[in-house]
mmCIF file of C-alpha atoms (C1' of nucleotides) in Angstrom:
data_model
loop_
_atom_site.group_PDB
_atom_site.id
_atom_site.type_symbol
_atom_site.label_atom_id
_atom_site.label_comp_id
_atom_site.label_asym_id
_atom_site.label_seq_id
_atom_site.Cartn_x
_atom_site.Cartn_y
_atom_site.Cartn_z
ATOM 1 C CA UNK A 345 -53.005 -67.093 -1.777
ATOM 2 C CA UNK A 346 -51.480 -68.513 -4.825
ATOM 3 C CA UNK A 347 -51.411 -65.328 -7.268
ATOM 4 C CA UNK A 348 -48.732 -62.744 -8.243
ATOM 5 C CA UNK A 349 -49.913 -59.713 -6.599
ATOM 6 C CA UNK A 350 -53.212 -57.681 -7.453
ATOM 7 C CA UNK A 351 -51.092 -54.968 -8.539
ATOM 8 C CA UNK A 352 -49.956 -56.869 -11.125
ATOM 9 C CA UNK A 353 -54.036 -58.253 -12.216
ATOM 10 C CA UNK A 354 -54.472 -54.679 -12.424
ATOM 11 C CA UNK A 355 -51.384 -53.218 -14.671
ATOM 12 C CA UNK A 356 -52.867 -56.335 -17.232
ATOM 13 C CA UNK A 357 -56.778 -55.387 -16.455
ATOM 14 C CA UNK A 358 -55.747 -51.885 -17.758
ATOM 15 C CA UNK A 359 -53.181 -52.085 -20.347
ATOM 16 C CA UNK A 360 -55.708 -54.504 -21.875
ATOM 17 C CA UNK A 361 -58.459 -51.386 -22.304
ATOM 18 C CA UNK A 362 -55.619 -48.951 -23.963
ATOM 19 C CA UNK A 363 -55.486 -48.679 -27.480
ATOM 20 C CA UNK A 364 -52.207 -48.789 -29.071
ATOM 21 C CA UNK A 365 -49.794 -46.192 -30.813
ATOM 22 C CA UNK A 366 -52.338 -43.961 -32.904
ATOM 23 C CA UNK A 367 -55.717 -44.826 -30.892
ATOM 24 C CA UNK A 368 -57.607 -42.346 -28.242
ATOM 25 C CA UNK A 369 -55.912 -41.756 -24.870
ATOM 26 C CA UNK A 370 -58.077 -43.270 -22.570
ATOM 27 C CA UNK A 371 -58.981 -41.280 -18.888
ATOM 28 C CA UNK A 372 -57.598 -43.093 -15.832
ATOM 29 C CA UNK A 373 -61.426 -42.279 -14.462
ATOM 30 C CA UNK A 374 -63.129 -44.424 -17.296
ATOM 31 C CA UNK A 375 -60.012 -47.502 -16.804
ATOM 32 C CA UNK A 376 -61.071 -47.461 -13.107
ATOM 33 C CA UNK A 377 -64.132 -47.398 -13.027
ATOM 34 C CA UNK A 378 -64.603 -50.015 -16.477
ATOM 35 C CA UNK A 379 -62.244 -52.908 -14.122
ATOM 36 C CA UNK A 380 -63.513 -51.699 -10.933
ATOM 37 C CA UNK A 381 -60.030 -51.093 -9.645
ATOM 38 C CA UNK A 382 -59.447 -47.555 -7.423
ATOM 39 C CA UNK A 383 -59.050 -45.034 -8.697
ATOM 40 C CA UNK A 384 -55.771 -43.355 -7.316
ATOM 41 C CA UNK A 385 -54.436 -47.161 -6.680
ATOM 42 C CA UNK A 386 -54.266 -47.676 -10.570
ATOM 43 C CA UNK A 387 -53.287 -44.423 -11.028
ATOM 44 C CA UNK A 388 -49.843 -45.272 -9.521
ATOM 45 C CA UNK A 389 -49.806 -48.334 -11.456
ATOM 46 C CA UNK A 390 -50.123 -46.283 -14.791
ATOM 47 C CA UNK A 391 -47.240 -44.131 -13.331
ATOM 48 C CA UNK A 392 -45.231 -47.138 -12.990
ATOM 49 C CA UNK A 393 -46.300 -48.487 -17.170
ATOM 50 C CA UNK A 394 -45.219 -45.645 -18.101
ATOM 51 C CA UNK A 395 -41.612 -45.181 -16.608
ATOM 52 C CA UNK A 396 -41.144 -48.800 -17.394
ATOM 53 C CA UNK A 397 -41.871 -47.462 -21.167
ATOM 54 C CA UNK A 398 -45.138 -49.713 -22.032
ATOM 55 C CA UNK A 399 -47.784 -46.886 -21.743
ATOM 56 C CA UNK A 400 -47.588 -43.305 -23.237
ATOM 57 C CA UNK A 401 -49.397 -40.065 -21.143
ATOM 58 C CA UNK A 402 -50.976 -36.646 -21.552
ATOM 59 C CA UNK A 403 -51.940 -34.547 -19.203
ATOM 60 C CA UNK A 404 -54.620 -32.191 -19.511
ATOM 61 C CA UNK A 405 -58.458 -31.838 -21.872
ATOM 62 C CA UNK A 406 -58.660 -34.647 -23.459
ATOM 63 C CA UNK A 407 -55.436 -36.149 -21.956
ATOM 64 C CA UNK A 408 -55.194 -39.996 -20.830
ATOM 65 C CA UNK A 409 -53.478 -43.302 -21.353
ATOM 66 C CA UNK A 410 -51.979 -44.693 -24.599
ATOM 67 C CA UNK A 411 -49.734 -48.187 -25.054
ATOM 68 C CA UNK A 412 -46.325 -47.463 -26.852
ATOM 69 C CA UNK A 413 -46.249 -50.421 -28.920
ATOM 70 C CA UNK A 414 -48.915 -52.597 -30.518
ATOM 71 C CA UNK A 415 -51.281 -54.688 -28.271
ATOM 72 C CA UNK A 416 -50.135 -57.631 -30.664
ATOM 73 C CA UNK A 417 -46.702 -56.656 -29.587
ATOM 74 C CA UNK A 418 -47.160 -57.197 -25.810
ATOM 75 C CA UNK A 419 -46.857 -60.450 -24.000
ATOM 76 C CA UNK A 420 -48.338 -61.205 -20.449
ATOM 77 C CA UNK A 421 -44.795 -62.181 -19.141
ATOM 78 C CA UNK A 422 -43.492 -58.476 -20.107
ATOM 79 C CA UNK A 423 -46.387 -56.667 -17.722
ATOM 80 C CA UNK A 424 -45.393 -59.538 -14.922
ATOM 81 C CA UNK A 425 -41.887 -59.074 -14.572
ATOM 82 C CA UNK A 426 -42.386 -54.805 -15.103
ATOM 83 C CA UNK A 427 -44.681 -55.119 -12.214
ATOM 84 C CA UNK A 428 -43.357 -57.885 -9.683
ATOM 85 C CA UNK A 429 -39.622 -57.514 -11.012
ATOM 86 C CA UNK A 430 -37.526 -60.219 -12.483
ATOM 87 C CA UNK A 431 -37.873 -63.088 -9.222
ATOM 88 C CA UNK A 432 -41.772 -63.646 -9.540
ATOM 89 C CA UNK A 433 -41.044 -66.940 -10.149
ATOM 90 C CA UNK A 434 -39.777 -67.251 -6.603
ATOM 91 C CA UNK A 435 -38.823 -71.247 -7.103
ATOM 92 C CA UNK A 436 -41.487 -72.714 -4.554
ATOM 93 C CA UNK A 437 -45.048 -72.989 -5.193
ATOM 94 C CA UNK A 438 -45.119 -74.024 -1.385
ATOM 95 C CA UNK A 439 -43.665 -70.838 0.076
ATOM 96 C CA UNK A 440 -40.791 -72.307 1.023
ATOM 97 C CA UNK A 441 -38.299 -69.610 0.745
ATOM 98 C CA UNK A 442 -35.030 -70.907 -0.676
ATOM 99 C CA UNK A 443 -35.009 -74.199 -1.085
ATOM 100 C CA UNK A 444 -31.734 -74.990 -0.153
ATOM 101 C CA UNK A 445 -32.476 -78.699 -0.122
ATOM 102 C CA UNK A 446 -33.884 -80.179 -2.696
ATOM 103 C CA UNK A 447 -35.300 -83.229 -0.367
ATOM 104 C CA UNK A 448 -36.822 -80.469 1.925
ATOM 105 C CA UNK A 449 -39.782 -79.636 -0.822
ATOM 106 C CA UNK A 450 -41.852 -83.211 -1.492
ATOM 107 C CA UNK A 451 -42.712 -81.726 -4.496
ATOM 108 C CA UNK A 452 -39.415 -79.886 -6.034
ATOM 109 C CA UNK A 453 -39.253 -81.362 -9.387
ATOM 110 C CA UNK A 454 -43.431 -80.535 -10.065
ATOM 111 C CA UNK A 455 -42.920 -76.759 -8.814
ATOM 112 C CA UNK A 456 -40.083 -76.374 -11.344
ATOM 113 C CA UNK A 457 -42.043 -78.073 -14.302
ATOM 114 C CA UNK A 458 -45.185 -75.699 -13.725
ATOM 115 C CA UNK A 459 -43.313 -72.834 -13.274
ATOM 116 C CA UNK A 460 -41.895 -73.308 -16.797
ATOM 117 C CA UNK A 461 -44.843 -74.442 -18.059
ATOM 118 C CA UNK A 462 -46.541 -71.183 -16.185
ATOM 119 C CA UNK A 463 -44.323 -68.985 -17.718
ATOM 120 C CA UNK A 464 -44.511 -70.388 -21.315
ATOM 121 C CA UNK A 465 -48.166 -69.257 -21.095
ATOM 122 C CA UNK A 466 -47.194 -65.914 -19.935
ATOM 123 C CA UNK A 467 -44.590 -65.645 -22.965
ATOM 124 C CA UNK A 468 -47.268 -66.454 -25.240
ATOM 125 C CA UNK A 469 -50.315 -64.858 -24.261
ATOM 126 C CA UNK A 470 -50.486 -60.916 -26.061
ATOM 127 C CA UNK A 471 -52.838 -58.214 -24.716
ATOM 128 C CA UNK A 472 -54.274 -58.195 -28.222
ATOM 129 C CA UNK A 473 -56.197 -61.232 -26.622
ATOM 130 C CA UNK A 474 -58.253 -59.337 -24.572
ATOM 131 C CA UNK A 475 -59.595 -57.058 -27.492
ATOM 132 C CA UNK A 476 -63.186 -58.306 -26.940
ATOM 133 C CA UNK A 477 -62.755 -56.802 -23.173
ATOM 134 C CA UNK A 478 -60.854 -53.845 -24.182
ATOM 135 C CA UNK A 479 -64.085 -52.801 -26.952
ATOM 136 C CA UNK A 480 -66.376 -52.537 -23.635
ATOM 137 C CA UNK A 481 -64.322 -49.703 -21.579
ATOM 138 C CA UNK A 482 -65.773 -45.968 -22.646
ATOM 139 C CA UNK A 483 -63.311 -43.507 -24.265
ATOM 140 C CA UNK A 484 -65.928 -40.667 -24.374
ATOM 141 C CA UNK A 485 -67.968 -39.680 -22.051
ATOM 142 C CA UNK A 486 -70.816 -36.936 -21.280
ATOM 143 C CA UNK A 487 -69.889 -34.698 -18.472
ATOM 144 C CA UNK A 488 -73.535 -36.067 -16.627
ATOM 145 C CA UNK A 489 -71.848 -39.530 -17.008
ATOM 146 C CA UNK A 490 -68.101 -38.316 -15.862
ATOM 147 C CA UNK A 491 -70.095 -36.904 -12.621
ATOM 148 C CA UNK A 492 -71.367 -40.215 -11.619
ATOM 149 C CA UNK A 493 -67.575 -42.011 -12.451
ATOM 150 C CA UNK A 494 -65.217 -39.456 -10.667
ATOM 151 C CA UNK B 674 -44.310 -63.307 -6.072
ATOM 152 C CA UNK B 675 -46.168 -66.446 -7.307
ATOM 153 C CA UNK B 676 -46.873 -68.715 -4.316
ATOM 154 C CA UNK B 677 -48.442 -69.714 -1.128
ATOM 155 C CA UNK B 678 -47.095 -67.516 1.859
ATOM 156 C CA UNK B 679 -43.870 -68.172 3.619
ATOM 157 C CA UNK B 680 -45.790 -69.608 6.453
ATOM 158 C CA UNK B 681 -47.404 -72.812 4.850
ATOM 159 C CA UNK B 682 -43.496 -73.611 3.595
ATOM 160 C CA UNK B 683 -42.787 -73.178 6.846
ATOM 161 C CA UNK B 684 -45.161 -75.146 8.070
ATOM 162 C CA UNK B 685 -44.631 -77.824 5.501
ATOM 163 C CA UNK B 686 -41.084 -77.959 6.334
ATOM 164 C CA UNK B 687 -41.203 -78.159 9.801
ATOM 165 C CA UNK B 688 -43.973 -81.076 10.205
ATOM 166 C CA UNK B 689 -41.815 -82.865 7.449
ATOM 167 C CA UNK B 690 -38.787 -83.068 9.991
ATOM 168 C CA UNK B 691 -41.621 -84.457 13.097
ATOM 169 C CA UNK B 692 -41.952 -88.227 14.165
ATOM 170 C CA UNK B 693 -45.778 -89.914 14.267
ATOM 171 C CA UNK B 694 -47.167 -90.645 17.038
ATOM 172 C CA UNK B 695 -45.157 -92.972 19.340
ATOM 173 C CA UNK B 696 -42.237 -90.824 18.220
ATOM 174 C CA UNK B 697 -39.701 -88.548 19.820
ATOM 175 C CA UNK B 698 -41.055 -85.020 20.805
ATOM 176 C CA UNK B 699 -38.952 -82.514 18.690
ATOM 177 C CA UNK B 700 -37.984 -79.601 20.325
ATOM 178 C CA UNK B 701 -38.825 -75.959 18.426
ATOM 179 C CA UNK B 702 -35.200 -74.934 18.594
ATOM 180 C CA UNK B 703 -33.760 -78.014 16.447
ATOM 181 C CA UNK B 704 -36.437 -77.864 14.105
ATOM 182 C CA UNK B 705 -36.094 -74.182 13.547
ATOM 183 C CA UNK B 706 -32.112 -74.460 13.280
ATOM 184 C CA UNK B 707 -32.540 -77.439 10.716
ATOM 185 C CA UNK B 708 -34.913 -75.433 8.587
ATOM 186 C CA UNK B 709 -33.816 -72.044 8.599
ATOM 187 C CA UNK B 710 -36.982 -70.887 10.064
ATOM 188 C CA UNK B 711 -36.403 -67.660 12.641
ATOM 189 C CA UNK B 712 -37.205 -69.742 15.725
ATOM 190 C CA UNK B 713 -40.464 -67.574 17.522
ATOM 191 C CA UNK B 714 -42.120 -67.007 14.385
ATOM 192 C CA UNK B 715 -41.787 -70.923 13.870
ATOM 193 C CA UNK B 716 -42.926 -71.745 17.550
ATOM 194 C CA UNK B 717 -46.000 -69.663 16.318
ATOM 195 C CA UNK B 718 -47.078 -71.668 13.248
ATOM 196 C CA UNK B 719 -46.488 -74.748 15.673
ATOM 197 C CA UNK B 720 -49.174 -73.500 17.612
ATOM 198 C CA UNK B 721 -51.465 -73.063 14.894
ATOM 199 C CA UNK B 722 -50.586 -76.163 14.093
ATOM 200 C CA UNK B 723 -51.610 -77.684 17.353
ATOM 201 C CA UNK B 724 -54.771 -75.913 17.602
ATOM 202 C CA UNK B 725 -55.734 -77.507 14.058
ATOM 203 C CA UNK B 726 -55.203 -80.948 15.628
ATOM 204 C CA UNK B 727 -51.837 -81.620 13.333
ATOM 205 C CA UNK B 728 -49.500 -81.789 15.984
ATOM 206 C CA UNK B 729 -48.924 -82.689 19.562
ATOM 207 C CA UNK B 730 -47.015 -80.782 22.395
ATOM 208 C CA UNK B 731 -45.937 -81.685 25.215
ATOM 209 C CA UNK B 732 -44.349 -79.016 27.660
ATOM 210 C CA UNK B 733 -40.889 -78.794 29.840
ATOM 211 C CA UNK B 734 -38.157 -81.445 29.842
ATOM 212 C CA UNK B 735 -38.182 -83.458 27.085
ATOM 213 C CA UNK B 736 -41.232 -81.861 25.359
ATOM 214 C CA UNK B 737 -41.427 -80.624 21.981
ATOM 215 C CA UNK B 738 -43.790 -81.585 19.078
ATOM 216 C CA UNK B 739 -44.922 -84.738 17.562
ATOM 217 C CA UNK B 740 -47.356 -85.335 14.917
ATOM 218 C CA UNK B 741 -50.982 -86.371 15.460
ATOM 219 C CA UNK B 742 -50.957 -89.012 12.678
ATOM 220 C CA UNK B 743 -48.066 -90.747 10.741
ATOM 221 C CA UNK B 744 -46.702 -88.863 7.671
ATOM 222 C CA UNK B 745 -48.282 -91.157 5.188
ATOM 223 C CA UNK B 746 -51.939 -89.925 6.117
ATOM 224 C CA UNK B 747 -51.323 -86.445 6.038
ATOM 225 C CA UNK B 748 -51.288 -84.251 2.151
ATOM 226 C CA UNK B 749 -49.945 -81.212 1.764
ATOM 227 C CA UNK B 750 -53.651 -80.307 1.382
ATOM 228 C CA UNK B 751 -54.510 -80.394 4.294
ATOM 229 C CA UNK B 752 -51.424 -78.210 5.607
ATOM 230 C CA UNK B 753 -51.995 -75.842 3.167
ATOM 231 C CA UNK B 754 -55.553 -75.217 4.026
ATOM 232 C CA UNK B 755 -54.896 -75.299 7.246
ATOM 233 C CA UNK B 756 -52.297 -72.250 6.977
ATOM 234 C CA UNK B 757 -53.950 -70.530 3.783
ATOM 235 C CA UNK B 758 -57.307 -70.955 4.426
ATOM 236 C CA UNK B 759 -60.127 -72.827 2.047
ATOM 237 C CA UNK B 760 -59.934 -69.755 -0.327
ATOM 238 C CA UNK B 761 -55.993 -70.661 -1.224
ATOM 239 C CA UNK B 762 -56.446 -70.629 -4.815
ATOM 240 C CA UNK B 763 -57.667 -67.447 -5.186
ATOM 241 C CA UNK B 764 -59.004 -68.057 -8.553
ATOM 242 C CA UNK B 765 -56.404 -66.093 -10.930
ATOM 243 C CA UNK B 766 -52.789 -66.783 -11.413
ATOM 244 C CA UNK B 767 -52.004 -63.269 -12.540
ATOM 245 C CA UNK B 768 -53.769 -61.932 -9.324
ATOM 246 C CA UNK B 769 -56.949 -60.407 -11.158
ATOM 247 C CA UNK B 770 -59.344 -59.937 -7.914
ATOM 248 C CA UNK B 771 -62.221 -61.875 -8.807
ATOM 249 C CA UNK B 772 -62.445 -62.517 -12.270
ATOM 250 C CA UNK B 773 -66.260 -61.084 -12.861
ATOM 251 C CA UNK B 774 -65.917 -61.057 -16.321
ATOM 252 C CA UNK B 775 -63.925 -64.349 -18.278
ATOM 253 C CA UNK B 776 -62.801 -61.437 -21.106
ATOM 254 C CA UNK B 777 -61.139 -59.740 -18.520
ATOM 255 C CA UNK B 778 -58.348 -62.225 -18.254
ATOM 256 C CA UNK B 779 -56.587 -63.601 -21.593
ATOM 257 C CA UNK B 780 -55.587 -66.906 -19.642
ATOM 258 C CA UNK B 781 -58.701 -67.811 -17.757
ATOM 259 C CA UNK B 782 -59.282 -71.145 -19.104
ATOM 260 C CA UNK B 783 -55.069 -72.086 -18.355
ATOM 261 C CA UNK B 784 -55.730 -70.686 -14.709
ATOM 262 C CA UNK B 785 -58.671 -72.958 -14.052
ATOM 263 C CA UNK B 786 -56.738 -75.720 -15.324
ATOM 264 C CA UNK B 787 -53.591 -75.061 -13.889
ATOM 265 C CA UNK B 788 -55.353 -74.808 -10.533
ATOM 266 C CA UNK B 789 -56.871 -78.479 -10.519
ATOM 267 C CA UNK B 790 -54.132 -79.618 -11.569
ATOM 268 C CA UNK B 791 -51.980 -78.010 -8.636
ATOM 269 C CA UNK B 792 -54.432 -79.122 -6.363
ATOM 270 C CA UNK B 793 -54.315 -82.532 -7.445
ATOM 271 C CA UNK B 794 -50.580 -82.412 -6.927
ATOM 272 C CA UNK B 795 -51.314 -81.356 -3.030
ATOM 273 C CA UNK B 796 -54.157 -83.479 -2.690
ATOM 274 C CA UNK B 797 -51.347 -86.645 -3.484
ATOM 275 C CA UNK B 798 -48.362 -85.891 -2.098
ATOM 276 C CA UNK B 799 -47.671 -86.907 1.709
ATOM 277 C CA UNK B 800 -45.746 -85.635 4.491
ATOM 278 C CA UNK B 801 -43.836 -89.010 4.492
ATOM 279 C CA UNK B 802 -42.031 -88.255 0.985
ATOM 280 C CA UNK B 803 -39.896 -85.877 3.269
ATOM 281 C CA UNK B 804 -38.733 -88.884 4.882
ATOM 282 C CA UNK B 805 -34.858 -88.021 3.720
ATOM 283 C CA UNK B 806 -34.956 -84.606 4.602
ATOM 284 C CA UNK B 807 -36.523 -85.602 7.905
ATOM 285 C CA UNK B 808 -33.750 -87.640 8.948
ATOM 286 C CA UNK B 809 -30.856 -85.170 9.022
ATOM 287 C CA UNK B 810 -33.212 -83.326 11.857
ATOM 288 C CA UNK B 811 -31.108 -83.728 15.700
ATOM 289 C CA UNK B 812 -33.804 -85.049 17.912
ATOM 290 C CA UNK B 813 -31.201 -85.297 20.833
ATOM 291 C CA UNK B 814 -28.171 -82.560 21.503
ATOM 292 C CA UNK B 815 -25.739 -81.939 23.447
ATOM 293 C CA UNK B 816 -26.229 -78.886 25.729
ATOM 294 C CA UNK B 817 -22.984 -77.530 24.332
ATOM 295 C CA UNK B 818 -24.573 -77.579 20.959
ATOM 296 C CA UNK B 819 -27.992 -76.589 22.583
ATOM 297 C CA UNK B 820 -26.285 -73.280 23.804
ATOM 298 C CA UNK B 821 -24.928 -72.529 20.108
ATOM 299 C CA UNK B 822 -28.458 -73.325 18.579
ATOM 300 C CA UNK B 823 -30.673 -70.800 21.034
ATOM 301 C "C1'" DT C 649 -54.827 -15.245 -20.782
ATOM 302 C "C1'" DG C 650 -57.685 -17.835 -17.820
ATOM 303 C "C1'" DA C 651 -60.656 -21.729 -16.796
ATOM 304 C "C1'" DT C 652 -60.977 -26.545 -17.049
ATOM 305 C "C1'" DT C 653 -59.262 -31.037 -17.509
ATOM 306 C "C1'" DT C 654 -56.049 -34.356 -16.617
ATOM 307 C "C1'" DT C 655 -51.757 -36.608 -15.028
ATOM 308 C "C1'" DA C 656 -47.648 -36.248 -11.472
ATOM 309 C "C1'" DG C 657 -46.135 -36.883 -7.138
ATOM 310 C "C1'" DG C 658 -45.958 -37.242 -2.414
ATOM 311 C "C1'" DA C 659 -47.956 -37.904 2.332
ATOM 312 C "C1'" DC C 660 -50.497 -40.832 4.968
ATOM 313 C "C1'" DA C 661 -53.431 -44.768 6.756
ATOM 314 C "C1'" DC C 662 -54.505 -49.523 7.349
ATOM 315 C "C1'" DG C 663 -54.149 -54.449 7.457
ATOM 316 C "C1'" DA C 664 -51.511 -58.595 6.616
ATOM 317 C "C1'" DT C 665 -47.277 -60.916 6.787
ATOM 318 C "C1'" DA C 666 -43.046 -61.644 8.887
ATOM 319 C "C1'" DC C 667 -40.347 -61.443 12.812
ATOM 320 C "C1'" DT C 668 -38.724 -60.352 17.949
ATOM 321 C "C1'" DC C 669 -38.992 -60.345 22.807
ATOM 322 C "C1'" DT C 670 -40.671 -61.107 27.426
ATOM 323 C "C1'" DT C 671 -43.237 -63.344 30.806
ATOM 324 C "C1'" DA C 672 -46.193 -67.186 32.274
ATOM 325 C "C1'" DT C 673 -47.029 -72.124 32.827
ATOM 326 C "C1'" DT C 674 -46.172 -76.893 32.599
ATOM 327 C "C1'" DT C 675 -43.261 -80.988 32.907
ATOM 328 C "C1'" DG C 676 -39.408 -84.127 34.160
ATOM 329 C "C1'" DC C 677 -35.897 -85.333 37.103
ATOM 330 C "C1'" DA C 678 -32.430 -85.067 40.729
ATOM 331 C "C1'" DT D 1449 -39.566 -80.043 46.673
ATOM 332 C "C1'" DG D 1450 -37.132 -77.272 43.706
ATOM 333 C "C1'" DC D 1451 -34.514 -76.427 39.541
ATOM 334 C "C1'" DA D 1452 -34.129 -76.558 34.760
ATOM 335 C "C1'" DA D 1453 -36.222 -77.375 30.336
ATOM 336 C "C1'" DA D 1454 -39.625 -76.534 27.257
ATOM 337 C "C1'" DT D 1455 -43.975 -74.703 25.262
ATOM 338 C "C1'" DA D 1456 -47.920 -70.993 25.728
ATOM 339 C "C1'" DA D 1457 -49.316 -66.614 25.177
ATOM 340 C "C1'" DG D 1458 -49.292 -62.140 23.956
ATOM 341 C "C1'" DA D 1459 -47.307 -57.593 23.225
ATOM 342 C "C1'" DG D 1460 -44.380 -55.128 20.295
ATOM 343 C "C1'" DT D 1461 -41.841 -53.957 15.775
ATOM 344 C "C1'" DA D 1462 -40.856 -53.726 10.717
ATOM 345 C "C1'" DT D 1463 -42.055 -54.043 6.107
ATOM 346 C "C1'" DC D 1464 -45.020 -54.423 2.255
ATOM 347 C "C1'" DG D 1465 -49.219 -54.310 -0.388
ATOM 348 C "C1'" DT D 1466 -53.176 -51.815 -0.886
ATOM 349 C "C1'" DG D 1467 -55.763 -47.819 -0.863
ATOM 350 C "C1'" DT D 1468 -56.945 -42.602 0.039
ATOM 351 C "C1'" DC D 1469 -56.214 -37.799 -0.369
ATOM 352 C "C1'" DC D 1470 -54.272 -33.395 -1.526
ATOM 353 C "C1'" DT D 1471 -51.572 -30.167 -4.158
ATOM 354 C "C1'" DA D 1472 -48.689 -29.134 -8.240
ATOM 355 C "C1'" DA D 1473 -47.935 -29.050 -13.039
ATOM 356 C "C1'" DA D 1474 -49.162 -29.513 -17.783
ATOM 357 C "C1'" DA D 1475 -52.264 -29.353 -21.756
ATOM 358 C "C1'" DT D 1476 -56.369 -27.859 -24.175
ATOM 359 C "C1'" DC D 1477 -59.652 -24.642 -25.599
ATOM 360 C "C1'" DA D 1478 -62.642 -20.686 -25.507
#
DNA sequence: TGATTTTAGGACACGATACTCTTATTTGCA
DNA sequence: TGCAAATAAGAGTATCGTGTCCTAAAATCA
């Protein structure tokens, strides 16, 4: 499938519902269920934001998920490479795996235009953009309601 | 990583370097030396290959593979649905599952562009615009070399 | 202090992809 | 006819991405 991997849909999916430095820590439970990701799957993920130094955490009542810089401050291409590491661009829409020879991919010169153009968008896109998605994910939550989620 | 899997390069790569019909049957072994491809996994995707109606085999002396139609008919299109599947695009560039909600991803309109207008790319480009690349692929050896190769 | 809430971290399972190896089976040619 | 060449077929292995589960540790609050 053409796609970065799902891990890295998710890190974005999530980072997107966090508030930034100052806002509510938000409960891995409320993330998960809110994108419909698993549970303990994105709760690895979050592990991984936050040694890479994009997410803050507390543990315990009242503990959660907090970015450490502004949503503003945050561009798409910043969660890619944290999550997929700095060769996601890879070089070959195709799949071919090193293209050693240039006349061995019929389409060589297009994969390296889109792939710049590709990540352009990703340098320029902020997870302030998703603030209309980020307003629907709960941040409190009655204990009847946490029953049902966890 | 962002791209098809390593298989439809293969693929790609390895009915790039085959002659139409009325051609030369390629052995596995020079195709697989020419294009870097670890040799069983290739003779694999050749099968798959056959079953799909792409390519013709022909066992014991002097066998190998040919294609089913000249270069010029066949797209990368069709190759990569045949390896990927119809569901190849998957729908999201960043690898968001299945994009329920358009808020959920900042760069959903760029996606569904970017996707037509990969598509469109694969849906033009030919098998026979490897025609340079094919021709640096030995069709006959010497069993000296043959020993070296397998 | 003790109970509750929440993340941290590691073990494990499962399927897909990528790759290897061995044993048929078919074909061409001397 | 028999040998050698070549694909067919399938079992086996390794790694990775994805997902589950359990226990430990930390933080809050009564």
């Amino acid at each position: 499938m053409l796609s970065l991997s799902q891990s890295t849909g998710y890190a974005i999916l999530a980072m997107g519902c966090l508030d930034g430095p100052g806002g509510v820590y938000v409960h891995v439970g409320y993330l998960a269920k809110y994108t419909r990701i698993p549970v303990h799957y994105l709760s690895k993920i979050m592990r991984i934001l936050a040694e890479k130094g994009f997410v803050e955490t507390k543990r315990g009542n009242k503990g959660g998920f907090l970015l450490c810089r502004f949503p503003e401050e945050i561009t798409l291409l910043e969660v890619v490479e944290a999550i997929e590491g700095p060769d996601w661009k890879g070089g070959c829409l195709l799949g071919i795996p090193k293209v050693w020879d240039k006349r061995a991919c019929p389409i060589y010169r297009f994969c390296q235009e889109e792939l710049r153009r590709i990540e352009k968008e990703f340098r320029s896109r902020k997870l302030s953009e998703m603030e209309n998605f980020r307003r629907g994910c709960p941040r409190t939550i009655t204990p009847s309601r946490r029953r049902e989620i966890m």
